[in-house]
Amino acid sequence: MKAVVYINSDEVCQKCKNEQAILKARNELHCRECFLRLVRGKQRKQMSDERYKVNYKRNKNEKVLLAYSGGISSLVLLDIIANLLAEQSEAHKGLKGFDLVVINLNEYQYKSLSAKLDSILPQLWKRYSIPMNFKIISINDYLDENTLYAISLDNEFKSFAKQIKTKTTIIDLLNKCPNKSSAEDLLSIILHKLLLKAANKENCNTIIYAHSMTRIANEILALTVKGRGSMIHKSISDRTENIDGKPITIIYPLRDVLHDEIIEYSKLSHLQEYIVDSTILKSKISKNLTIKDLVANYFTNLNETGYASTASTVMKIGQKLTSPQSNTETTTVCKICGVEIFQDPQTWLRSITVNDPAPITTEEEQEYYKMYKSSSAHDISQNGSNIDLCYGCITTLNGTNEFIWPINPSIKISYENSHQNVLDEFVLTDTEE
């Protein structure tokens, strides 16, 4: 059976015992309000810490950053958080458990989104009666032209980098990736680091992502396929990360909610008109899809055939993983993604890869070999200094020749203030009624 099934009967909701049931979820019949309460309850369970509750003795509230893409999951999480804050304010004479900062990373151009947020947010903001601080960040803030390097890999999987000076944009760099999965992989690194920087700038101690249980299961399988298995333990669990010496708590409040349940929540809450999607048509040919797209299709098929619980199983297995152990006393850090390198990826790759060419048997092959040796591509080590890359980044960059990317960029967050005046008309402050 699917995760959520609409029913047409006179049966009563098994929760409230009052209203007529309209759907079946988690083997129970629910009316509209009880289903919405079910999903909202999952978020509240994940954010049950005292710092997110109203405290009359507290002089200053916790600040929470919500990563908002405009997609269905982040929209539903925004609605749930807004309802929670409204309930707190009503029950505690205007007091709230925390202050909300909504941050959007502008992917409109790169993903050809169906709408710009400034055309949607004013109407969306009218739904809520609580103050929210909304800001948009350009993904180009990750670009530091003083840290741009041409990165190369040789046949032995050694990586080299040579500093260069050039005018470019993040979108241009992503478009030069060897495939869509590589671009998607690098973009995810950019988004997470920008959000950490934004949280630090806004004095937020918590970042909340809208990943559903299905999305987290997708991440586990996708990270495994991309060679980033060492990142699973911290990429899908509630955790604390440090940015510029400041600890930031990262939470996934919808981790116990299936993607199908998020879809039904948006329908029952009349949120569909505010959803922003990519207008880029996905190929029906598997080899043209990204790794995440392929895994997403896999979970969709499982849900259609009645195996939606597989996502829960995958997530539970992923949560049991712990930090890898290093074979040496010290570990290095990947220059692109920043992850710790516990084992030398070059040694592993050389052990599973055939590096020696086939014997030269003809004069034509001999000529080609001479041309190859005389070319600049033969000795990549002359094009820069050796750098440390993790297995995942080596896999991501494999197939490129001098891929340009910022190494350890100095990130300076700037806001696209052109939209703020529009939003200010609809944002209530604590002193307004």
GROMACS .gro file of C-alpha atoms in nm:
model
  433
    1MET     CA    1   0.000   0.000   0.000
    2LYS     CA    2   0.114   0.355  -0.073
    3ALA     CA    3   0.227   0.582   0.210
    4VAL     CA    4  -0.089   0.794   0.186
    5VAL     CA    5  -0.418   0.674   0.036
    6TYR     CA    6  -0.736   0.879   0.003
    7ILE     CA    7  -1.054   0.696   0.099
    8ASN     CA    8  -1.418   0.750   0.012
    9SER     CA    9  -1.628   0.615   0.297
   10ASP     CA   10  -1.824   0.719   0.603
   11GLU     CA   11  -1.559   0.592   0.845
   12VAL     CA   12  -1.460   0.813   1.135
   13CYS     CA   13  -1.110   0.944   1.204
   14GLN     CA   14  -0.930   0.709   1.441
   15LYS     CA   15  -0.757   0.997   1.617
   16CYS     CA   16  -1.027   1.245   1.710
   17LYS     CA   17  -1.316   0.996   1.683
   18ASN     CA   18  -1.528   1.284   1.555
   19GLU     CA   19  -1.466   1.394   1.199
   20GLN     CA   20  -1.504   1.188   0.885
   21ALA     CA   21  -1.178   1.028   0.772
   22ILE     CA   22  -1.047   1.137   0.432
   23LEU     CA   23  -0.720   0.944   0.405
   24LYS     CA   24  -0.525   0.653   0.543
   25ALA     CA   25  -0.165   0.706   0.655
   26ARG     CA   26   0.053   0.481   0.870
   27ASN     CA   27  -0.228   0.225   0.885
   28GLU     CA   28  -0.466   0.470   1.050
   29LEU     CA   29  -0.761   0.674   0.923
   30HIS     CA   30  -0.725   1.052   0.954
   31CYS     CA   31  -0.942   1.354   0.903
   32ARG     CA   32  -0.780   1.667   0.760
   33GLU     CA   33  -0.691   1.832   1.092
   34CYS     CA   34  -0.557   1.514   1.248
   35PHE     CA   35  -0.333   1.443   0.949
   36LEU     CA   36  -0.192   1.797   0.962
   37ARG     CA   37  -0.141   1.752   1.336
   38LEU     CA   38   0.041   1.422   1.271
   39VAL     CA   39   0.294   1.586   1.040
   40ARG     CA   40   0.338   1.891   1.264
   41GLY     CA   41   0.392   1.662   1.560
   42LYS     CA   42   0.690   1.500   1.388
   43GLN     CA   43   0.859   1.841   1.361
   44ARG     CA   44   0.788   1.926   1.724
   45LYS     CA   45   0.937   1.598   1.839
   46GLN     CA   46   1.264   1.680   1.660
   47MET     CA   47   1.271   2.033   1.804
   48SER     CA   48   1.162   1.949   2.159
   49ASP     CA   49   1.472   2.097   2.318
   50GLU     CA   50   1.407   2.365   2.582
   51ARG     CA   51   1.583   2.631   2.377
   52TYR     CA   52   1.300   2.619   2.122
   53LYS     CA   53   1.028   2.659   2.386
   54VAL     CA   54   0.893   2.976   2.542
   55ASN     CA   55   1.094   3.081   2.847
   56TYR     CA   56   0.969   3.379   3.048
   57LYS     CA   57   1.308   3.423   3.215
   58ARG     CA   58   1.505   3.434   2.894
   59ASN     CA   59   1.619   3.779   2.782
   60LYS     CA   60   1.704   3.676   2.428
   61ASN     CA   61   1.552   3.409   2.207
   62GLU     CA   62   1.740   3.145   2.014
   63LYS     CA   63   1.770   3.236   1.645
   64VAL     CA   64   1.690   2.959   1.398
   65LEU     CA   65   1.783   2.970   1.029
   66LEU     CA   66   1.545   2.789   0.794
   67ALA     CA   67   1.704   2.686   0.463
   68TYR     CA   68   1.433   2.780   0.212
   69SER     CA   69   1.458   2.673  -0.153
   70GLY     CA   70   1.095   2.740  -0.244
   71GLY     CA   71   1.039   2.371  -0.314
   72ILE     CA   72   0.759   2.170  -0.159
   73SER     CA   73   0.956   2.040   0.142
   74SER     CA   74   1.097   2.375   0.254
   75LEU     CA   75   0.757   2.537   0.195
   76VAL     CA   76   0.584   2.279   0.417
   77LEU     CA   77   0.849   2.321   0.688
   78LEU     CA   78   0.804   2.698   0.676
   79ASP     CA   79   0.427   2.655   0.717
   80ILE     CA   80   0.474   2.415   1.009
   81ILE     CA   81   0.723   2.644   1.187
   82ALA     CA   82   0.501   2.948   1.126
   83ASN     CA   83   0.203   2.767   1.279
   84LEU     CA   84   0.414   2.663   1.579
   85LEU     CA   85   0.532   3.020   1.640
   86ALA     CA   86   0.179   3.152   1.600
   87GLU     CA   87   0.051   2.904   1.860
   88GLN     CA   88   0.331   2.998   2.100
   89SER     CA   89   0.259   3.368   2.053
   90GLU     CA   90  -0.114   3.322   2.112
   91ALA     CA   91  -0.067   3.104   2.420
   92HIS     CA   92   0.207   3.315   2.581
   93LYS     CA   93   0.092   3.673   2.522
   94GLY     CA   94   0.313   3.742   2.222
   95LEU     CA   95   0.619   3.548   2.337
   96LYS     CA   96   0.780   3.292   2.109
   97GLY     CA   97   1.026   3.010   2.170
   98PHE     CA   98   1.269   3.128   1.903
   99ASP     CA   99   1.317   3.386   1.628
  100LEU     CA  100   1.305   3.267   1.268
  101VAL     CA  101   1.542   3.375   0.991
  102VAL     CA  102   1.449   3.241   0.646
  103ILE     CA  103   1.743   3.222   0.404
  104ASN     CA  104   1.712   3.147   0.033
  105LEU     CA  105   2.013   3.070  -0.186
  106ASN     CA  106   1.928   3.212  -0.526
  107GLU     CA  107   1.930   2.928  -0.779
  108TYR     CA  108   1.680   3.092  -1.015
  109GLN     CA  109   1.915   3.122  -1.312
  110TYR     CA  110   2.104   2.795  -1.269
  111LYS     CA  111   1.795   2.576  -1.222
  112SER     CA  112   1.559   2.783  -1.442
  113LEU     CA  113   1.303   2.800  -1.161
  114SER     CA  114   0.936   2.839  -1.242
  115ALA     CA  115   0.909   3.172  -1.059
  116LYS     CA  116   1.112   3.429  -0.870
  117LEU     CA  117   1.051   3.433  -0.497
  118ASP     CA  118   0.976   3.805  -0.491
  119SER     CA  119   0.664   3.735  -0.699
  120ILE     CA  120   0.540   3.468  -0.458
  121LEU     CA  121   0.651   3.568  -0.110
  122PRO     CA  122   0.422   3.871  -0.059
  123GLN     CA  123   0.114   3.650  -0.099
  124LEU     CA  124   0.268   3.370   0.108
  125TRP     CA  125   0.356   3.612   0.389
  126LYS     CA  126  -0.009   3.719   0.418
  127ARG     CA  127  -0.089   3.370   0.552
  128TYR     CA  128   0.115   3.422   0.868
  129SER     CA  129   0.082   3.659   1.160
  130ILE     CA  130   0.430   3.620   1.307
  131PRO     CA  131   0.746   3.820   1.223
  132MET     CA  132   0.998   3.647   0.998
  133ASN     CA  133   1.325   3.780   0.867
  134PHE     CA  134   1.374   3.677   0.502
  135LYS     CA  135   1.696   3.719   0.304
  136ILE     CA  136   1.827   3.601  -0.034
  137ILE     CA  137   2.191   3.509  -0.094
  138SER     CA  138   2.361   3.477  -0.431
  139ILE     CA  139   2.542   3.148  -0.490
  140ASN     CA  140   2.822   3.361  -0.638
  141ASP     CA  141   2.910   3.463  -0.282
  142TYR     CA  142   3.104   3.136  -0.272
  143LEU     CA  143   3.327   3.264  -0.552
  144ASP     CA  144   3.652   3.418  -0.435
  145GLU     CA  145   3.860   3.509  -0.740
  146ASN     CA  146   4.176   3.519  -0.529
  147THR     CA  147   4.142   3.147  -0.456
  148LEU     CA  148   4.064   3.016  -0.806
  149TYR     CA  149   4.277   2.720  -0.913
  150ALA     CA  150   4.305   2.503  -1.222
  151ILE     CA  151   4.282   2.150  -1.080
  152SER     CA  152   4.411   1.848  -1.273
  153LEU     CA  153   4.432   1.472  -1.218
  154ASP     CA  154   4.699   1.251  -1.369
  155ASN     CA  155   4.677   0.884  -1.463
  156GLU     CA  156   4.789   0.785  -1.113
  157PHE     CA  157   4.502   0.988  -0.961
  158LYS     CA  158   4.739   1.245  -0.817
  159SER     CA  159   4.581   1.590  -0.800
  160PHE     CA  160   4.750   1.919  -0.881
  161ALA     CA  161   4.640   2.281  -0.857
  162LYS     CA  162   4.773   2.596  -1.016
  163GLN     CA  163   4.642   2.937  -0.909
  164ILE     CA  164   4.493   3.142  -1.190
  165LYS     CA  165   4.331   3.480  -1.242
  166THR     CA  166   4.009   3.491  -1.441
  167LYS     CA  167   3.663   3.647  -1.443
  168THR     CA  168   3.388   3.390  -1.405
  169THR     CA  169   3.074   3.294  -1.212
  170ILE     CA  170   2.973   2.986  -1.013
  171ILE     CA  171   2.719   2.900  -1.281
  172ASP     CA  172   2.991   2.907  -1.549
  173LEU     CA  173   3.210   2.678  -1.337
  174LEU     CA  174   2.925   2.433  -1.271
  175ASN     CA  175   2.837   2.424  -1.640
  176LYS     CA  176   3.192   2.307  -1.714
  177CYS     CA  177   3.158   2.002  -1.491
  178PRO     CA  178   3.208   1.666  -1.670
  179ASN     CA  179   2.847   1.561  -1.600
  180LYS     CA  180   2.527   1.662  -1.421
  181SER     CA  181   2.604   1.453  -1.113
  182SER     CA  182   2.937   1.632  -1.065
  183ALA     CA  183   2.769   1.972  -1.089
  184GLU     CA  184   2.498   1.862  -0.845
  185ASP     CA  185   2.763   1.734  -0.605
  186LEU     CA  186   2.963   2.057  -0.608
  187LEU     CA  187   2.648   2.270  -0.578
  188SER     CA  188   2.546   2.084  -0.261
  189ILE     CA  189   2.888   2.167  -0.111
  190ILE     CA  190   2.840   2.535  -0.201
  191LEU     CA  191   2.491   2.557  -0.054
  192HIS     CA  192   2.583   2.400   0.279
  193LYS     CA  193   2.890   2.621   0.330
  194LEU     CA  194   2.696   2.936   0.238
  195LEU     CA  195   2.422   2.847   0.487
  196LEU     CA  196   2.679   2.793   0.762
  197LYS     CA  197   2.831   3.134   0.685
  198ALA     CA  198   2.486   3.297   0.678
  199ALA     CA  199   2.396   3.139   1.013
  200ASN     CA  200   2.714   3.278   1.163
  201LYS     CA  201   2.649   3.625   1.020
  202GLU     CA  202   2.288   3.627   1.145
  203ASN     CA  203   2.390   3.497   1.491
  204CYS     CA  204   2.178   3.186   1.440
  205ASN     CA  205   2.275   2.887   1.655
  206THR     CA  206   2.056   2.643   1.461
  207ILE     CA  207   2.000   2.556   1.096
  208ILE     CA  208   1.694   2.352   1.002
  209TYR     CA  209   1.675   2.164   0.673
  210ALA     CA  210   1.348   2.039   0.525
  211HIS     CA  211   1.479   1.693   0.428
  212SER     CA  212   1.210   1.428   0.455
  213MET     CA  213   1.276   1.065   0.548
  214THR     CA  214   1.269   0.982   0.177
  215ARG     CA  215   1.518   1.259   0.097
  216ILE     CA  216   1.755   1.143   0.371
  217ALA     CA  217   1.739   0.785   0.242
  218ASN     CA  218   1.810   0.926  -0.105
  219GLU     CA  219   2.115   1.109   0.034
  220ILE     CA  220   2.252   0.792   0.192
  221LEU     CA  221   2.240   0.594  -0.132
  222ALA     CA  222   2.358   0.886  -0.346
  223LEU     CA  223   2.657   0.958  -0.119
  224THR     CA  224   2.752   0.591  -0.133
  225VAL     CA  225   2.740   0.585  -0.513
  226LYS     CA  226   2.940   0.911  -0.539
  227GLY     CA  227   3.217   0.773  -0.319
  228ARG     CA  228   3.131   0.994  -0.023
  229GLY     CA  229   3.048   0.716   0.221
  230SER     CA  230   3.266   0.874   0.491
  231MET     CA  231   3.028   1.173   0.496
  232ILE     CA  232   2.708   0.976   0.555
  233HIS     CA  233   2.737   0.965   0.933
  234LYS     CA  234   2.734   1.344   0.960
  235SER     CA  235   2.538   1.439   0.649
  236ILE     CA  236   2.209   1.281   0.756
  237SER     CA  237   2.218   1.309   1.136
  238ASP     CA  238   2.131   1.595   1.366
  239ARG     CA  239   2.470   1.732   1.460
  240THR     CA  240   2.685   2.032   1.550
  241GLU     CA  241   2.930   2.189   1.304
  242ASN     CA  242   3.179   2.469   1.364
  243ILE     CA  243   3.212   2.773   1.142
  244ASP     CA  244   3.470   3.040   1.227
  245GLY     CA  245   3.492   2.896   1.577
  246LYS     CA  246   3.117   2.908   1.638
  247PRO     CA  247   2.913   2.587   1.691
  248ILE     CA  248   2.601   2.557   1.474
  249THR     CA  249   2.337   2.293   1.545
  250ILE     CA  250   2.190   2.129   1.233
  251ILE     CA  251   1.848   1.963   1.257
  252TYR     CA  252   1.620   1.781   1.014
  253PRO     CA  253   1.274   1.839   1.169
  254LEU     CA  254   1.093   1.639   0.896
  255ARG     CA  255   1.322   1.337   0.916
  256ASP     CA  256   1.030   1.116   1.032
  257VAL     CA  257   0.796   1.232   0.752
  258LEU     CA  258   0.776   1.057   0.415
  259HIS     CA  259   0.785   1.269   0.099
  260ASP     CA  260   0.434   1.154   0.006
  261GLU     CA  261   0.309   1.283   0.340
  262ILE     CA  262   0.469   1.620   0.268
  263ILE     CA  263   0.289   1.630  -0.068
  264GLU     CA  264  -0.047   1.560   0.097
  265TYR     CA  265   0.021   1.819   0.368
  266SER     CA  266   0.079   2.084   0.099
  267LYS     CA  267  -0.249   1.990  -0.071
  268LEU     CA  268  -0.453   1.996   0.249
  269SER     CA  269  -0.293   2.327   0.355
  270HIS     CA  270  -0.347   2.484   0.010
  271LEU     CA  271   0.023   2.557  -0.040
  272GLN     CA  272   0.061   2.433  -0.397
  273GLU     CA  273   0.034   2.775  -0.560
  274TYR     CA  274   0.347   2.885  -0.371
  275ILE     CA  275   0.574   2.597  -0.480
  276VAL     CA  276   0.876   2.687  -0.694
  277ASP     CA  277   1.011   2.411  -0.920
  278SER     CA  278   1.279   2.378  -1.185
  279THR     CA  279   1.145   2.410  -1.540
  280ILE     CA  280   1.431   2.199  -1.680
  281LEU     CA  281   1.273   1.881  -1.812
  282LYS     CA  282   1.436   1.568  -1.677
  283SER     CA  283   1.547   1.316  -1.933
  284LYS     CA  284   1.369   0.982  -1.956
  285ILE     CA  285   1.702   0.819  -2.038
  286SER     CA  286   1.872   0.694  -1.722
  287LYS     CA  287   2.227   0.780  -1.830
  288ASN     CA  288   2.127   1.147  -1.864
  289LEU     CA  289   1.995   1.168  -1.507
  290THR     CA  290   2.194   1.265  -1.200
  291ILE     CA  291   2.263   1.010  -0.929
  292LYS     CA  292   2.008   1.177  -0.700
  293ASP     CA  293   1.745   1.169  -0.977
  294LEU     CA  294   1.802   0.797  -1.029
  295VAL     CA  295   1.774   0.723  -0.657
  296ALA     CA  296   1.464   0.945  -0.630
  297ASN     CA  297   1.301   0.746  -0.912
  298TYR     CA  298   1.390   0.428  -0.725
  299PHE     CA  299   1.208   0.539  -0.409
  300THR     CA  300   0.912   0.664  -0.615
  301ASN     CA  301   0.877   0.321  -0.772
  302LEU     CA  302   0.901   0.158  -0.428
  303ASN     CA  303   0.619   0.378  -0.303
  304GLU     CA  304   0.403   0.300  -0.606
  305THR     CA  305   0.448  -0.072  -0.544
  306GLY     CA  306   0.373  -0.048  -0.173
  307TYR     CA  307   0.725  -0.051  -0.029
  308ALA     CA  308   0.746   0.305   0.102
  309SER     CA  309   0.883   0.175   0.434
  310THR     CA  310   1.210   0.097   0.256
  311ALA     CA  311   1.308   0.463   0.304
  312SER     CA  312   1.276   0.419   0.682
  313THR     CA  313   1.497   0.110   0.672
  314VAL     CA  314   1.768   0.285   0.469
  315MET     CA  315   1.762   0.588   0.701
  316LYS     CA  316   1.791   0.373   1.015
  317ILE     CA  317   2.090   0.189   0.869
  318GLY     CA  318   2.255   0.519   0.777
  319GLN     CA  319   2.205   0.653   1.130
  320LYS     CA  320   2.402   0.359   1.271
  321LEU     CA  321   2.714   0.459   1.081
  322THR     CA  322   2.988   0.631   1.277
  323SER     CA  323   3.291   0.839   1.191
  324PRO     CA  324   3.556   0.646   0.995
  325GLN     CA  325   3.880   0.554   1.170
  326SER     CA  326   4.211   0.673   1.028
  327ASN     CA  327   4.496   0.433   0.960
  328THR     CA  328   4.742   0.707   1.056
  329GLU     CA  329   4.783   0.941   1.350
  330THR     CA  330   4.694   1.247   1.143
  331THR     CA  331   4.437   1.308   0.875
  332THR     CA  332   4.431   1.560   0.595
  333VAL     CA  333   4.144   1.768   0.466
  334CYS     CA  334   4.006   1.775   0.112
  335LYS     CA  335   4.077   2.109  -0.052
  336ILE     CA  336   3.741   2.119  -0.231
  337CYS     CA  337   3.475   1.989   0.006
  338GLY     CA  338   3.663   2.018   0.337
  339VAL     CA  339   3.593   1.662   0.452
  340GLU     CA  340   3.858   1.476   0.651
  341ILE     CA  341   4.055   1.219   0.451
  342PHE     CA  342   4.097   0.908   0.664
  343GLN     CA  343   4.256   0.684   0.399
  344ASP     CA  344   4.467   0.772   0.097
  345PRO     CA  345   4.223   0.756  -0.199
  346GLN     CA  346   4.505   0.736  -0.454
  347THR     CA  347   4.630   0.407  -0.312
  348TRP     CA  348   4.280   0.263  -0.319
  349LEU     CA  349   4.214   0.378  -0.675
  350ARG     CA  350   4.545   0.243  -0.803
  351SER     CA  351   4.469  -0.095  -0.644
  352ILE     CA  352   4.138  -0.134  -0.830
  353THR     CA  353   4.234   0.030  -1.159
  354VAL     CA  354   4.443  -0.089  -1.452
  355ASN     CA  355   4.696   0.188  -1.507
  356ASP     CA  356   4.942   0.023  -1.747
  357PRO     CA  357   4.862   0.066  -2.118
  358ALA     CA  358   4.842  -0.222  -2.361
  359PRO     CA  359   5.173  -0.306  -2.533
  360ILE     CA  360   5.253  -0.103  -2.846
  361THR     CA  361   5.248  -0.339  -3.145
  362THR     CA  362   5.227  -0.123  -3.457
  363GLU     CA  363   5.413   0.174  -3.601
  364GLU     CA  364   5.093   0.380  -3.593
  365GLU     CA  365   5.053   0.320  -3.219
  366GLN     CA  366   5.419   0.416  -3.171
  367GLU     CA  367   5.356   0.750  -3.345
  368TYR     CA  368   5.051   0.820  -3.132
  369TYR     CA  369   5.252   0.739  -2.819
  370LYS     CA  370   5.523   0.989  -2.916
  371MET     CA  371   5.257   1.256  -2.974
  372TYR     CA  372   5.107   1.185  -2.635
  373LYS     CA  373   5.442   1.210  -2.455
  374SER     CA  374   5.517   1.543  -2.620
  375SER     CA  375   5.180   1.692  -2.527
  376SER     CA  376   5.129   1.906  -2.215
  377ALA     CA  377   4.864   1.663  -2.089
  378HIS     CA  378   5.131   1.399  -2.032
  379ASP     CA  379   5.293   1.570  -1.736
  380ILE     CA  380   5.021   1.736  -1.535
  381SER     CA  381   5.251   1.773  -1.235
  382GLN     CA  382   5.420   2.064  -1.415
  383ASN     CA  383   5.093   2.259  -1.401
  384GLY     CA  384   5.081   2.308  -1.027
  385SER     CA  385   5.143   2.182  -0.677
  386ASN     CA  386   5.014   1.856  -0.536
  387ILE     CA  387   4.694   1.895  -0.330
  388ASP     CA  388   4.483   1.661  -0.118
  389LEU     CA  389   4.146   1.554  -0.256
  390CYS     CA  390   3.906   1.300  -0.109
  391TYR     CA  391   3.783   0.999  -0.305
  392GLY     CA  392   3.448   1.168  -0.370
  393CYS     CA  393   3.603   1.482  -0.520
  394ILE     CA  394   3.845   1.278  -0.731
  395THR     CA  395   3.545   1.091  -0.868
  396THR     CA  396   3.357   1.417  -0.924
  397LEU     CA  397   3.643   1.577  -1.118
  398ASN     CA  398   3.750   1.266  -1.306
  399GLY     CA  399   3.735   1.326  -1.680
  400THR     CA  400   3.816   1.697  -1.664
  401ASN     CA  401   4.131   1.874  -1.780
  402GLU     CA  402   4.227   2.164  -1.556
  403PHE     CA  403   3.892   2.214  -1.388
  404ILE     CA  404   3.865   2.564  -1.238
  405TRP     CA  405   3.735   2.586  -0.880
  406PRO     CA  406   3.789   2.798  -0.567
  407ILE     CA  407   4.005   2.628  -0.301
  408ASN     CA  408   3.934   2.735   0.057
  409PRO     CA  409   3.756   3.054  -0.055
  410SER     CA  410   3.704   3.349   0.174
  411ILE     CA  411   3.323   3.361   0.179
  412LYS     CA  412   3.162   3.701   0.231
  413ILE     CA  413   2.784   3.688   0.254
  414SER     CA  414   2.594   3.970   0.086
  415TYR     CA  415   2.217   3.997   0.058
  416GLU     CA  416   2.012   4.070  -0.250
  417ASN     CA  417   1.824   4.361  -0.094
  418SER     CA  418   1.619   4.439  -0.402
  419HIS     CA  419   1.343   4.212  -0.270
  420GLN     CA  420   1.342   4.330   0.089
  421ASN     CA  421   1.130   4.640   0.037
  422VAL     CA  422   0.856   4.430  -0.116
  423LEU     CA  423   0.859   4.189   0.178
  424ASP     CA  424   0.871   4.457   0.446
  425GLU     CA  425   0.517   4.560   0.356
  426PHE     CA  426   0.391   4.222   0.464
  427VAL     CA  427   0.612   4.139   0.764
  428LEU     CA  428   0.460   4.217   1.100
  429THR     CA  429   0.685   4.330   1.382
  430ASP     CA  430   0.635   4.243   1.747
  431THR     CA  431   0.481   4.585   1.812
  432GLU     CA  432   0.218   4.565   1.539
  433GLU     CA  433  -0.128   4.412   1.570
   0.00000   0.00000   0.00000
